[in-house]
Coordinates of C-alpha atoms and ligand atoms in Angstrom, one line a residue:
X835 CA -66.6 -2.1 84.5
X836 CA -62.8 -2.1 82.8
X837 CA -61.1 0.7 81.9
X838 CA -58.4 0.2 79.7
X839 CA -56.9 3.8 78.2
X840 CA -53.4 4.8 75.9
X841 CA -53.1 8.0 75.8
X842 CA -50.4 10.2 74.4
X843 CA -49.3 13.8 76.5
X844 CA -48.1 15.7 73.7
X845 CA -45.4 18.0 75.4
X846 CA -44.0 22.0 74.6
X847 CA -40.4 20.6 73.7
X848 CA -38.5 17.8 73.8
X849 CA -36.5 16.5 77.2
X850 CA -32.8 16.2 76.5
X851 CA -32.1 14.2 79.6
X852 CA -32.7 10.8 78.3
X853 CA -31.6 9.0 81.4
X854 CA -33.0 11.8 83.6
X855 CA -36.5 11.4 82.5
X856 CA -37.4 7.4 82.8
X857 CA -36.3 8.2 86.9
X858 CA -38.9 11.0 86.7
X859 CA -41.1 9.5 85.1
X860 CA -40.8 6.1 87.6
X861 CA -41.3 8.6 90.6
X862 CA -43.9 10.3 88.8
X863 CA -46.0 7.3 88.0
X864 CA -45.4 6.0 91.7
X865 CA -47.0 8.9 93.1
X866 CA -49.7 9.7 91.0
X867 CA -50.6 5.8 91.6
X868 CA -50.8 6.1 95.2
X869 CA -52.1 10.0 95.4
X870 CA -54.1 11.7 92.7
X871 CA -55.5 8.5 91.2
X872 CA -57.2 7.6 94.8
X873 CA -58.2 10.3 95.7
X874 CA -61.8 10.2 96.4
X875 CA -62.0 6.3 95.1
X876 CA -63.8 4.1 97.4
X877 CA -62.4 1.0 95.5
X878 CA -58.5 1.2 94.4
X879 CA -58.8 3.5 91.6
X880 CA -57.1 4.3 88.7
X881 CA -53.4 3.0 87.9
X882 CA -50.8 3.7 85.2
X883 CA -49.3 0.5 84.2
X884 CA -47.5 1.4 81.4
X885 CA -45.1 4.7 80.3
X886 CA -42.5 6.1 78.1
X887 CA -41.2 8.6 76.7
X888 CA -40.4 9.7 73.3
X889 CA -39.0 12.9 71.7
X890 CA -41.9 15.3 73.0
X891 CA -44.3 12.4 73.8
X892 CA -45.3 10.9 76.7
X893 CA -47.0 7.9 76.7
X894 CA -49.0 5.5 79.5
X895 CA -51.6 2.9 79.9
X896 CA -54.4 3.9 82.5
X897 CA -56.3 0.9 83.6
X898 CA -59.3 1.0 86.0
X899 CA -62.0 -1.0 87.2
X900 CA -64.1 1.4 88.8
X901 CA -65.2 5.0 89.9
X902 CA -61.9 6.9 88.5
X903 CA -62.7 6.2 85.0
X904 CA -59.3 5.9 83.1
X905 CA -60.3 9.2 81.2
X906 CA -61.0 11.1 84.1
X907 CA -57.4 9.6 85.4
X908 CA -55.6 11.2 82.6
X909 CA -56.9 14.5 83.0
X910 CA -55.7 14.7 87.0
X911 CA -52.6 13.2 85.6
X912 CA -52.6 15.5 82.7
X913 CA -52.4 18.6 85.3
X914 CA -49.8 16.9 88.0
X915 CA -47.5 16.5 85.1
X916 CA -47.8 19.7 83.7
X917 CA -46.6 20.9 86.7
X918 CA -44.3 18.4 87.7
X919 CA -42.4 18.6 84.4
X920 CA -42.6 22.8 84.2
X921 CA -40.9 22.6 87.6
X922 CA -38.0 19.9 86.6
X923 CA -37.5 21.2 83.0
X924 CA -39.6 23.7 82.2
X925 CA -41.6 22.2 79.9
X926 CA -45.4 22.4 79.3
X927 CA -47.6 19.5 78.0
X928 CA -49.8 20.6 74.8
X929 CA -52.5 18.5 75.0
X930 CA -53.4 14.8 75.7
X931 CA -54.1 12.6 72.6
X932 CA -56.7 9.5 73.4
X933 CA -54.7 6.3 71.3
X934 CA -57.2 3.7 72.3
X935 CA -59.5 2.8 74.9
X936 CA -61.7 -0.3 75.2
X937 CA -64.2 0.0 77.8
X938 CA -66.0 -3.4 79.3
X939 CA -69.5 -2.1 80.2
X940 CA -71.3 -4.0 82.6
X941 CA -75.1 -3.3 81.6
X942 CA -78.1 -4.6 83.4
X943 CA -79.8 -6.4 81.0
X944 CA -78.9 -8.2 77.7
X945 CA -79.0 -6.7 74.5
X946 CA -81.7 -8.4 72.3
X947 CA -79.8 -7.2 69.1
X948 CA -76.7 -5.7 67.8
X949 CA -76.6 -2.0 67.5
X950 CA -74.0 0.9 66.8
X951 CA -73.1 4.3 68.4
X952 CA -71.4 7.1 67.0
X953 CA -67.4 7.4 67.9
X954 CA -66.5 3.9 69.2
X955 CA -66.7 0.4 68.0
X956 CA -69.2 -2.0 70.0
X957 CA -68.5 -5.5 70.9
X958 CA -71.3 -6.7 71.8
X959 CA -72.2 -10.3 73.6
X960 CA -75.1 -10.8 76.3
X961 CA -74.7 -8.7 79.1
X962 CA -71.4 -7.3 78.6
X963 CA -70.6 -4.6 76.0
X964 CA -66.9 -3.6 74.9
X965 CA -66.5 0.1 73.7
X966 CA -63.0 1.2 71.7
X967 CA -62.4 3.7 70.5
X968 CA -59.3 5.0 69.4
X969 CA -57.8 8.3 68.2
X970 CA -59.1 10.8 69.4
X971 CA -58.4 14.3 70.8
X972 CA -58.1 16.0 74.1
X973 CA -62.0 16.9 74.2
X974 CA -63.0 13.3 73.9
X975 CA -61.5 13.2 77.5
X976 CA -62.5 16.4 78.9
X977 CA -65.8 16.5 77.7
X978 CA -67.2 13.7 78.8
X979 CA -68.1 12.5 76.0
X980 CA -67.0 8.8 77.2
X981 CA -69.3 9.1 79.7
X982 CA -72.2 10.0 77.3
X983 CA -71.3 6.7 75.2
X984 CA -71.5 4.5 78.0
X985 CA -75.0 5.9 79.3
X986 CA -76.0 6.1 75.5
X987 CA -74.8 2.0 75.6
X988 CA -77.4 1.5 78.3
X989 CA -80.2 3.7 77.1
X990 CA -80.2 1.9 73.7
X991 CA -80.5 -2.0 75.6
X992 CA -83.2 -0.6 77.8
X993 CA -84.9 0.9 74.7
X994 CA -85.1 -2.9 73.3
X995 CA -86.7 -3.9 75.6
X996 CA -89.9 -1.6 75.4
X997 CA -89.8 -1.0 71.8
X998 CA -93.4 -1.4 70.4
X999 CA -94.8 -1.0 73.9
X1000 CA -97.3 1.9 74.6
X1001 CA -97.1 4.6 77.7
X1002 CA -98.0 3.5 81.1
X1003 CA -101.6 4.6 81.0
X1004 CA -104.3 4.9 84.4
X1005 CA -107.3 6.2 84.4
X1006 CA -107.6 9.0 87.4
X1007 CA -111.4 10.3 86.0
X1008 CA -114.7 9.8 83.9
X1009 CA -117.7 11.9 83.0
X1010 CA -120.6 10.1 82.4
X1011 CA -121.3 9.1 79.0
X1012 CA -123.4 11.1 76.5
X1013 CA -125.2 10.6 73.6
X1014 CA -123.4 12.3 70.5
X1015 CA -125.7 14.3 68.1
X1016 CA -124.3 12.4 65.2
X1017 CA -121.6 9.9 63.9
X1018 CA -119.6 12.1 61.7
X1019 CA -116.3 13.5 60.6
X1020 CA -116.6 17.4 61.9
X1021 CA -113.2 17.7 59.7
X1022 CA -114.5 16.1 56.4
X1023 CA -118.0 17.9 56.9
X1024 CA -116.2 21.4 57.3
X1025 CA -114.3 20.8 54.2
X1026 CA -117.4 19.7 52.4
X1027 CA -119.3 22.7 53.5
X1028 CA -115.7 25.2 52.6
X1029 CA -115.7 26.1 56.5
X1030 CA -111.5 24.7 56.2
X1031 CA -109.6 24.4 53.1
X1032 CA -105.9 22.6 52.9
X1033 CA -103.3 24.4 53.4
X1034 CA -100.5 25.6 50.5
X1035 CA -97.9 23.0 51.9
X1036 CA -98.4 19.6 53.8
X1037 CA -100.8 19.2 56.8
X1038 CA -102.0 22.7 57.4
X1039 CA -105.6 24.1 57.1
X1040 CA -107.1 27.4 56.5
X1041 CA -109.6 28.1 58.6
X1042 CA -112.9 30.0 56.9
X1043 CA -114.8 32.5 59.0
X1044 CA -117.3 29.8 60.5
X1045 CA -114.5 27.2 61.4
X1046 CA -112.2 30.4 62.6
X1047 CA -115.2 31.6 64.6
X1048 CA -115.7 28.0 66.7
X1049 CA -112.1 27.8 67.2
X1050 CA -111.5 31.8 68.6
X1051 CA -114.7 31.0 71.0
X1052 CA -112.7 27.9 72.1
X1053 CA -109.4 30.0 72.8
X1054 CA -112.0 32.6 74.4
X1055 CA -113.3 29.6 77.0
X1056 CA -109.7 28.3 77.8
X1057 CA -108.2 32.2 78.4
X1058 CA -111.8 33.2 80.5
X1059 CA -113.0 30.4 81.9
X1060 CA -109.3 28.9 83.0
X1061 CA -106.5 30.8 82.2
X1062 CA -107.6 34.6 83.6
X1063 CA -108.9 33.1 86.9
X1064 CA -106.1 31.5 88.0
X1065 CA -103.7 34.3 87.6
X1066 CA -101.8 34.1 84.1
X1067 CA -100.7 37.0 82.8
X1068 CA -100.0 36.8 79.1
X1069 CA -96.9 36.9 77.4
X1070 CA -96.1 37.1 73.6
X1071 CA -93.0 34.9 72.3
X1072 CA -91.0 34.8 69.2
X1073 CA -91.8 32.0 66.9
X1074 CA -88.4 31.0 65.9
X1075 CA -87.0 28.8 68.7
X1076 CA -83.1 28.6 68.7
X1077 CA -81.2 25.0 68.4
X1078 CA -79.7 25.4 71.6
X1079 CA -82.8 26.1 73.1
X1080 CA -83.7 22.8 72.2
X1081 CA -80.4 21.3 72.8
X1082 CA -81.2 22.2 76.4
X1083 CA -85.3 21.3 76.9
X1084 CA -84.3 17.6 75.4
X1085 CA -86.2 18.4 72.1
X1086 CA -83.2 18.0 69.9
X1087 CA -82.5 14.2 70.6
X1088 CA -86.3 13.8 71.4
X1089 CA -87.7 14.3 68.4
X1090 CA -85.2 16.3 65.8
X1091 CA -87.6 14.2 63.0
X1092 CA -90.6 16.4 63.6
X1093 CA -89.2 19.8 63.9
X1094 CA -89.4 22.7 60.5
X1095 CA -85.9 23.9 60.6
X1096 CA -85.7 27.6 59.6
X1097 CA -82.9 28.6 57.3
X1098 CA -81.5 32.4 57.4
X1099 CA -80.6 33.4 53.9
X1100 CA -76.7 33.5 53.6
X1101 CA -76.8 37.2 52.4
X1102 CA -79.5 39.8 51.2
X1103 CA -77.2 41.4 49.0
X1104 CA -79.0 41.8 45.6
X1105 CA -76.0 40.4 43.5
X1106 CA -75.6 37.0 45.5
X1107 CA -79.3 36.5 44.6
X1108 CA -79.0 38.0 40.8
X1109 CA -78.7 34.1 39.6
X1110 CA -81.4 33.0 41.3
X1111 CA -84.1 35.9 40.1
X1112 CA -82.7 35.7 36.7
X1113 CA -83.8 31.9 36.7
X1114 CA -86.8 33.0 38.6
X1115 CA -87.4 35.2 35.4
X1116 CA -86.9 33.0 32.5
X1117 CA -87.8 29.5 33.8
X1118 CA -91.0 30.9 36.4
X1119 CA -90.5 27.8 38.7
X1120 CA -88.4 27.5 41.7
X1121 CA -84.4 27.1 41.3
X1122 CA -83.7 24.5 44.0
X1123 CA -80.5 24.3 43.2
X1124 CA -79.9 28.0 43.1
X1125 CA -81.6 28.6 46.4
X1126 CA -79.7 26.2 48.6
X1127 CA -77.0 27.7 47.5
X1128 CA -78.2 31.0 49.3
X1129 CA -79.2 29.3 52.5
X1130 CA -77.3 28.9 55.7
X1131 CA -77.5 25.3 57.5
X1132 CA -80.5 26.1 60.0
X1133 CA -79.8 27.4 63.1
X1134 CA -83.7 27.2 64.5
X1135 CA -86.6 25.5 64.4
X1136 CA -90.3 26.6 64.3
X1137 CA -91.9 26.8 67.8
X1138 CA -93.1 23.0 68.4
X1139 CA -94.4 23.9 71.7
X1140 CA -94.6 27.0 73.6
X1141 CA -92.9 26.8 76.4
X1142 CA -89.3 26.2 75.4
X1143 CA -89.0 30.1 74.2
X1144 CA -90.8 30.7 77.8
X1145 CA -88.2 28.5 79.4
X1146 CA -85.6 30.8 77.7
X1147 CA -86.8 33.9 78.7
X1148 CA -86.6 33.3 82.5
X1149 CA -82.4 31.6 81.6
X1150 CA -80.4 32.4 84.7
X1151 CA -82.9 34.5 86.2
X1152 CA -83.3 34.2 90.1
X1153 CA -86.8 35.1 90.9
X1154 CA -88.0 36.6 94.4
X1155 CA -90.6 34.5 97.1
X1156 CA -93.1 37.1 96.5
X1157 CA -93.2 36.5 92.9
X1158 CA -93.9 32.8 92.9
X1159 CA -95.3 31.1 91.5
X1160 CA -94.7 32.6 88.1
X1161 CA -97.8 32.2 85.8
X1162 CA -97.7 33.3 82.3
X1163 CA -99.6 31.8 79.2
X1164 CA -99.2 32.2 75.5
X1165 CA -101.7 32.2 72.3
X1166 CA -99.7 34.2 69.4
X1167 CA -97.7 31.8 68.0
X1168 CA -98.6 28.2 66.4
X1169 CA -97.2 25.0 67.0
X1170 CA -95.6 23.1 64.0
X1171 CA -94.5 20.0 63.8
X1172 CA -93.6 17.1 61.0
X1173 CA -96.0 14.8 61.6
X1174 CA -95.4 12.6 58.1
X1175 CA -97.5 9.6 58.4
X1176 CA -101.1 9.8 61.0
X1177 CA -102.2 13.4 59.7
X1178 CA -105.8 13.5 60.0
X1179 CA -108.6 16.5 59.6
X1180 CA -107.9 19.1 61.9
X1181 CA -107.1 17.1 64.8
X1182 CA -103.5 15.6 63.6
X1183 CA -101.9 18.7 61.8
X1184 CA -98.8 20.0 61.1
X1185 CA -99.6 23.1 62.4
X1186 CA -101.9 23.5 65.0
X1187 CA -102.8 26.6 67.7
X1188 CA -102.5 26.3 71.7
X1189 CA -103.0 28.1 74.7
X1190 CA -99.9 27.3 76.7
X1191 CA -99.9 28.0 80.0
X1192 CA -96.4 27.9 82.5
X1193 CA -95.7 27.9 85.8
X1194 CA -92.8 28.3 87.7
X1195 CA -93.0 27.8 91.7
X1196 CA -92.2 25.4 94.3
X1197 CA -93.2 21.6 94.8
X1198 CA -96.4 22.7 96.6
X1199 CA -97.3 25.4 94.8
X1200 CA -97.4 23.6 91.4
X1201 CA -99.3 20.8 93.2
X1202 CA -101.9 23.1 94.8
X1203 CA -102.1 24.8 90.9
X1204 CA -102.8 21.4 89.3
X1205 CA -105.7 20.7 91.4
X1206 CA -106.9 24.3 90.8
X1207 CA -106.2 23.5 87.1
X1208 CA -108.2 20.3 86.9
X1209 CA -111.2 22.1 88.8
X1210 CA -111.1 24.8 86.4
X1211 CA -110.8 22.4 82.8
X1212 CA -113.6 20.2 84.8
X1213 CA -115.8 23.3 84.6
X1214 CA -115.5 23.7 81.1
X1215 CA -115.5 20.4 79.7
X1216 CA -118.6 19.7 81.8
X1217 CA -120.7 22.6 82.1
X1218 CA -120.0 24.6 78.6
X1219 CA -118.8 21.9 76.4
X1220 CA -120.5 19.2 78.1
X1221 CA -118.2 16.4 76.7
X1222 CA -117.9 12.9 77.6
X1223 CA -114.0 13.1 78.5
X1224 CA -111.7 11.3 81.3
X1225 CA -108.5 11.9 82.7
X1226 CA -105.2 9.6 82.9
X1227 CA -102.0 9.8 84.4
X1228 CA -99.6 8.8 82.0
X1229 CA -95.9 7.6 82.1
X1230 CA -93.6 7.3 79.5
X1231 CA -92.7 3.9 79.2
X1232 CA -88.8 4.6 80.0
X1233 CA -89.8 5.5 83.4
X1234 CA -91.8 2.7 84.4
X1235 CA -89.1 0.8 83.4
X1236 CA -86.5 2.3 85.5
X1237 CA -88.8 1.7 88.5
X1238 CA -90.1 5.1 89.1
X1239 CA -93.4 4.9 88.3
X1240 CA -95.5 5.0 91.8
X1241 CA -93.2 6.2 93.4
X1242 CA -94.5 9.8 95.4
X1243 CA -92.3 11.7 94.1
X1244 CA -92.0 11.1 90.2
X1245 CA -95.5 10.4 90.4
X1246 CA -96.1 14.3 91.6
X1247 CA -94.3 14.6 88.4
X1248 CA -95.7 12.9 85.3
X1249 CA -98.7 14.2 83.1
X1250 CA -102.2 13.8 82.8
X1251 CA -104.1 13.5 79.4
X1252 CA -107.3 14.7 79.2
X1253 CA -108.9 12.6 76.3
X1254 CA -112.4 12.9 74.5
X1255 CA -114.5 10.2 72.7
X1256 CA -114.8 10.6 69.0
X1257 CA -118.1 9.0 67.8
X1258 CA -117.1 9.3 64.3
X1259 CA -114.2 6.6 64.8
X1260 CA -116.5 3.9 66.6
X1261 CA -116.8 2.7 70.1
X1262 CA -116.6 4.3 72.8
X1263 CA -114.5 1.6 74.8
X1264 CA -111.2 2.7 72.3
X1265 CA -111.7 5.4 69.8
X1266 CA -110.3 8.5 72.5
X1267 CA -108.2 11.5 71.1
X1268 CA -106.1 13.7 73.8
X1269 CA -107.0 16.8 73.5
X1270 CA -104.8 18.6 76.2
X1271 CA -102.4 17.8 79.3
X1272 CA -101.2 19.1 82.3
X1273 CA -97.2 18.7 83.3
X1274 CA -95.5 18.7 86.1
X1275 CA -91.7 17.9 85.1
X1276 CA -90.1 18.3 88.3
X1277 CA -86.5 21.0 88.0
X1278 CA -86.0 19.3 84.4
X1279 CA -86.1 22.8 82.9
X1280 CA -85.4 24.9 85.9
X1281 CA -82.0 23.2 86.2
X1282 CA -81.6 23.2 82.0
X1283 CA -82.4 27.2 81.9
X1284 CA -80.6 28.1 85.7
X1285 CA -83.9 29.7 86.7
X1286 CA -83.4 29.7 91.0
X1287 CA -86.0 31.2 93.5
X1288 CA -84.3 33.1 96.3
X1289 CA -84.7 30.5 98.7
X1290 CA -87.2 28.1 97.4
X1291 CA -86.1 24.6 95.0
X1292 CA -88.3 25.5 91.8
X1293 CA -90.1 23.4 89.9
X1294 CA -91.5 24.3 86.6
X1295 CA -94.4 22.3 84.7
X1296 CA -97.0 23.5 81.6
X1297 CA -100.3 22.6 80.1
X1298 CA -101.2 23.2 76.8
X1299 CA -104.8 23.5 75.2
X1300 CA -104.9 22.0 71.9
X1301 CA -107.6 24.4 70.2
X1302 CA -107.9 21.7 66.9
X1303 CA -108.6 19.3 69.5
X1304 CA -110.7 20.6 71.5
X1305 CA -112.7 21.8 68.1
X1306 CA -112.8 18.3 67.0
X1307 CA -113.4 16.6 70.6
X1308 CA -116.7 19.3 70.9
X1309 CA -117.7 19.2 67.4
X1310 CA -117.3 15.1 66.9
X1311 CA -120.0 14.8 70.2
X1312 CA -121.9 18.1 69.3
X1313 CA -122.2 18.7 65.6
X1314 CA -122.0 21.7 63.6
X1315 CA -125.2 23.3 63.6
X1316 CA -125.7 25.3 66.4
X1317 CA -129.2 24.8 67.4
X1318 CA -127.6 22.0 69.0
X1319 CA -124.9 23.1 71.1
X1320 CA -125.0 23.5 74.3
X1321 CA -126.1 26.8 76.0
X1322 CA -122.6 26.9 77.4
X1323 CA -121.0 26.9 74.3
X1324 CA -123.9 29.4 72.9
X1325 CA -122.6 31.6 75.3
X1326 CA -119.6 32.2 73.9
X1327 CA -120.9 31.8 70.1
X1328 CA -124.6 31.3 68.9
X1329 CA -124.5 31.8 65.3
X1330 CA -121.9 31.2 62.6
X1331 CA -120.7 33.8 60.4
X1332 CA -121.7 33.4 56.5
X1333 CA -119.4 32.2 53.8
X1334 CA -118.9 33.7 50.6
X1335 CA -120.6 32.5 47.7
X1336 CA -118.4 31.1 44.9
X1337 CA -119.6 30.4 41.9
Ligands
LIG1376 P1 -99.4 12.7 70.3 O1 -98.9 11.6 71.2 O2 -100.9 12.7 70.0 O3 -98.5 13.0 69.1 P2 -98.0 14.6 71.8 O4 -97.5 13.8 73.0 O5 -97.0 14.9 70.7 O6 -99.3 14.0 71.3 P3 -97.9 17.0 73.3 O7 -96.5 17.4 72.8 O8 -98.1 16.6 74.7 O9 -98.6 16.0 72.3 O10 -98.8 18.2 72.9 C1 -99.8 18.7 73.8 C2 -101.1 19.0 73.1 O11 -100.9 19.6 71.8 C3 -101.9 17.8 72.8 O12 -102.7 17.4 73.9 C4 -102.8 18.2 71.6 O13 -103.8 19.0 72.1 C5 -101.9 19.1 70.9 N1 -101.2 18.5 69.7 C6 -100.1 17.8 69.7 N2 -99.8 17.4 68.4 C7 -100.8 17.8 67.7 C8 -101.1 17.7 66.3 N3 -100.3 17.1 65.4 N4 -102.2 18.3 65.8 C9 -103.1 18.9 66.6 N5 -102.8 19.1 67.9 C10 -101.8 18.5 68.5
LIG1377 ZN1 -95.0 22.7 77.3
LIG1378 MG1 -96.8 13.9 68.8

C-alpha cells in the first residue's frame, strides 16, 4: 500500500514572522518525522516530505507505505501543531483541508471488471487499485471514511468473484420421505375456494376465516409446542423500526431495496393540508403531487424482521449472570418486505407473519439452546405436522470465501434452514422451500447494540417461524380438507370455520 496525502491546516490567523516560521516549521517536521509519526509503526511510518506556509495556510505532503495511513498522520500532526504553534505564536489551527490523496491499494485478487465507489476516483489495473480523491474536508480524515473506501475497494473485487454463485449449502438432517395427499397449489386452491383474497396493495393477502384459522393453529404449535417450553417470555415491539437501527444491525447496506420506508407527515396542521383536501374534493383521486409535498424524507422502515427492534431495546444495557440467557419471542407485528420479482401464493409475500424468537447468552448457552431448539422443531414437524423436511447448515457465500467456513468457531455461528418439499412444484430431489431458521451470529449485534453481561462475552442469535411457510410446507404435503390431516395437526384444529356466502 502507498499513501500519498496534501493536506491544507487551515490556521486562527496569519504568522507575521515570515523568516521565523520556515525554521519552525523545518524543526517541526523533523520531529514529528522521527516522533509522532512512528509511534506505534512496526515499519517506518508516516513522513512529511513536503511543507509551506502561506498567509494562514499550512501546507504538507504525507507519504506512507504502511500502517500509519497518511490520514491518520495528519490528524497526530494536526494536534502536535496546534499546540506547537499556540505555544510559539499563539495561534490555533481551524481545521485540516484534505487537497488530494491517491491511495495504491494492494488487493488480493484481480478485479474481473471496472467499477466505481462514491467519493474518490478509481484507477483500476489487475491487482492494484489507485484511489484519489481530492478536496475534501476535515471529516474525510477523522472519520475514517478513507478507511471505509479502501475495505469497500476490496469487498466489491471479492464480490466479482462469487457473483451468480449460490450459499454454501450441507445437508445436517432428513426425515423420511412421505407420500403427499395431492399435487396441488394450497395458495391457488385457497384463492379459488375465497379462503385468501389479494391484498389492496402489492403482494399481500387477506386471510378469510378458514385460511386465518390454519395459520393461528400454526402460530399456536410454534408458541406451545416450542416457544413456551423452552423459556421465552413474550414481548410486544413497535412496528416502525428506526434507520439507525438498521444502520447498526447491517440491514441498511444489506438490503435497503427491500425495505417500506415510512414517511411522517411534515405537519398535521389543517391549513398545510387545505390544498391537498380541496383536490381530494374536486378531483376524488389522489394528489401525488400535493402529498409529497406534505411528507418528510423517511426516517423508518417497516419492521422486516423482528429482532432488530428487540436488538434495540436491550442498547447499552449490561445484563446480570442470573438473567442469562435472555429469551424473549415476538408474534404482534408482521414482517414486510419489497420483494418485486419471485412473489408467489402465500409463501413469497410482501408481508408475511413470524414468531421470532431471541436469545441473548453466552457461547455455551446459545449452543446448548440450539440443540434444545432443533429437538423441539423436530417434534413438531415430525409428530404434529408430519412433514417430509431436512435441515442444512448454510453459509453465505462471502464467508466461504474468506476462508471461514469449517472453521469451529464461525461454524458455531452460521444458520441452519429448515426446508420442506413442495409436491406441487415437482420432484422431490429440487423443489424445497425454507420455511424457518435458526441463527447463531456470534457478538455481531451484541457489540452493534453495547448489550454486555456482567462478566460473561455475549452472544446473541434468533430464529424465526415463517407462519406462510409453514402453512404452505403443511398444506402442499397435507391438503386442505381436514379429514386428512394428521391427528397432530387435529389437535390443534379439526374443522374449518364456514365462509360467507356471496352471491
Ligand atoms: P429468502 O432467501 O427465501 O428470501 P431470507 O433469507 O430473506 O429468505 P430470512 O430473512 O432468513 O429469509 O427470513 C426468515 C424466515 O422468514 C424464512 O425462513 C421464511 O420463513 C420467512 N420469510 C422470509 N421472506 C419471506 C417472504 N417473502 N414471504 C414469506 N415468508 C418469508
Ligand atoms: Zn432475526
Ligand atoms: Mg429474502
Amino acid at each position: 500500500m502507498k499513501f500519498d496525502l496534501r493536506c491544507k491546516f487551515i490556521l486562527s490567523k496569519e504568522v507575521d514572522e515570515k523568516e521565523d516560521i520556515s525554521n519552525f516549521l523545518k524543526n517541526f517536521v523533523d520531529e514529528a518525522n522521527n516522533g509522532i509519526l512512528k509511534r506505534g509503526a512496526a515499519d517506518s511510518g508516516a513522513k512529511i516530505v513536503e511543507w509551506n506556509a502561506e498567509g494562514n495556510k499550512i501546507e504538507m505532503r504525507i507519504v506512507s507505505e504502511g500502517n500509519i495511513r497518511s490520514h491518520e498522520g495528519a490528524v497526530r500532526v494536526r494536534k502536535a501543531l496546534s499546540a506547537a504553534l499556540g505555544k510559539e505564536y499563539k495561534i490555533g489551527i481551524r481545521e485540516i483541508l484534505l487537497v488530494d490523496y491517491a491511495i495504491v491499494i494492494d488487493v488480493e485478487q484481480k478485479a474481473l471488471k471496472k467499477f466505481s465507489i462514491p467519493f474518490a476516483e478509481l484507477k483500476i489495473d489487475g491487482s492494484e487499485v489507485e484511489m484519489k480523491i481530492s478536496n475534501k474536508g476535515e471529516e474525510f480524515l477523522r472519520e475514517n471514511y478513507v478507511d471505509r473506501m479502501i475495505n469497500l475497494v476490496r469487498e466489491k473485487i471479492k464480490a466479482q468473484y462469487y457473483e451468480g454463485k449460490k450459499e454454501y449449502w450441507e445437508l445436517i438432517w432428513k426425515s423420511e420421505e412421505k407420500e403427499p395427499v395431492w399435487h396441488a397449489d394450497p395458495s391457488e386452491e385457497m384463492q379459488k375456494l375465497g379462503w385468501i383474497v389479494p391484498g389492496s396493495t402489492k403482494g399481500k393477502w387477506f386471510y378469510r376465516p378458514p385460511a386465518a384459522a390454519i395459520m393461528k393453529a400454526m402460530e399456536r404449535i410454534a408458541v406451545e409446542e416450542v416457544v413456551l417450553p423452552l423459556g421465552f417470555k413474550e414481548v410486544i415491539e413497535p412496528m416502525h423500526v428506526s434507520l439507525d437501527t438498521w444502520l447498526r444491525t447491517g440491514h441498511l447496506e444489506g438490503m435497503p431495496g427491500e425495505i417500506y420506508y415510512i414517511s411522517e407527515p411534515v405537519t398535521r396542521d389543517e391549513k398545510q393540508w387545505e390544498h391537498f383536501i380541496d383536490l381530494v374534493k374536486i378531483t376524488k383521486e389522489v394528489p401525488e403531487e400535493e402529498l409529497r409535498k406534505n411528507l418528510k424524507a423517511p426516517k423508518a422502515g417497516v419492521c422486516y424482521a423482528q429482532c432488530p427492534n428487540i436488538y434495540f431495546s436491550f442498547l447499552g444495557k449490561t445484563i446480570s449472570e442470573s438473567s442469562l440467557p435472555v429469551l424473549v419471542f415476538e408474534r404482534t407485528v408482521p414482517s414486510d418486505r419489497y420483494e418485486s420479482g419471485g412473489r408467489h401464493g402465500i409463501e413469497r409475500v410482501d408481508e408475511f407473519h413470524r414468531v421470532e424468537i431471541v436469545y441473548i447468552g453466552t457461547k455455551e448457552q446459545l449452543l446448548e439452546l440450539r440443540e434444545k431448539l432443533i429437538e423441539r422443531y423436530k417434534h413438531v414437524f415430525n409428530d404434529i405436522l408430519e412433514l417430509e423436511w431436512r435441515m442444512a447448515q448454510v453459509t453465505p457465500f462471502y464467508m466461504q470465501q474468506a476462508g471461514i467456513a469449517g472453521h469451529e468457531e464461525e461454524m458455531s455461528k452460521g444458520t441452519i434452514d429448515f426446508e420442506a418439499w413442495l409436491p406441487y412444484r415437482g420432484d422431490r430431489s429440487k423443489e424445497w422451500l425454507e420455511f424457518q431458521n435458526i441463527s447463531i451470529v456470534g457478538d455481531k449485534y451484541t457489540r452493534a447494540f453495547n448489550i454486555k453481561g456482567q462478566r460473561s462475552q455475549l452472544w446473541s442469535g434468533c430464529s424465526g417461524v415463517g407462519l406462510e411457510r409453514w402453512m404452505v410446507a403443511f398444506l402442499s404435503q397435507k391438503g386442505i380438507d381436514p379429514e386428512k390431516w394428521p391427528p397432530g395437526f387435529k389437535k390443534y384444529l379439526s374443522e374449518l370455520p364456514s365462509m360467507p356466502e356471496f352471491l
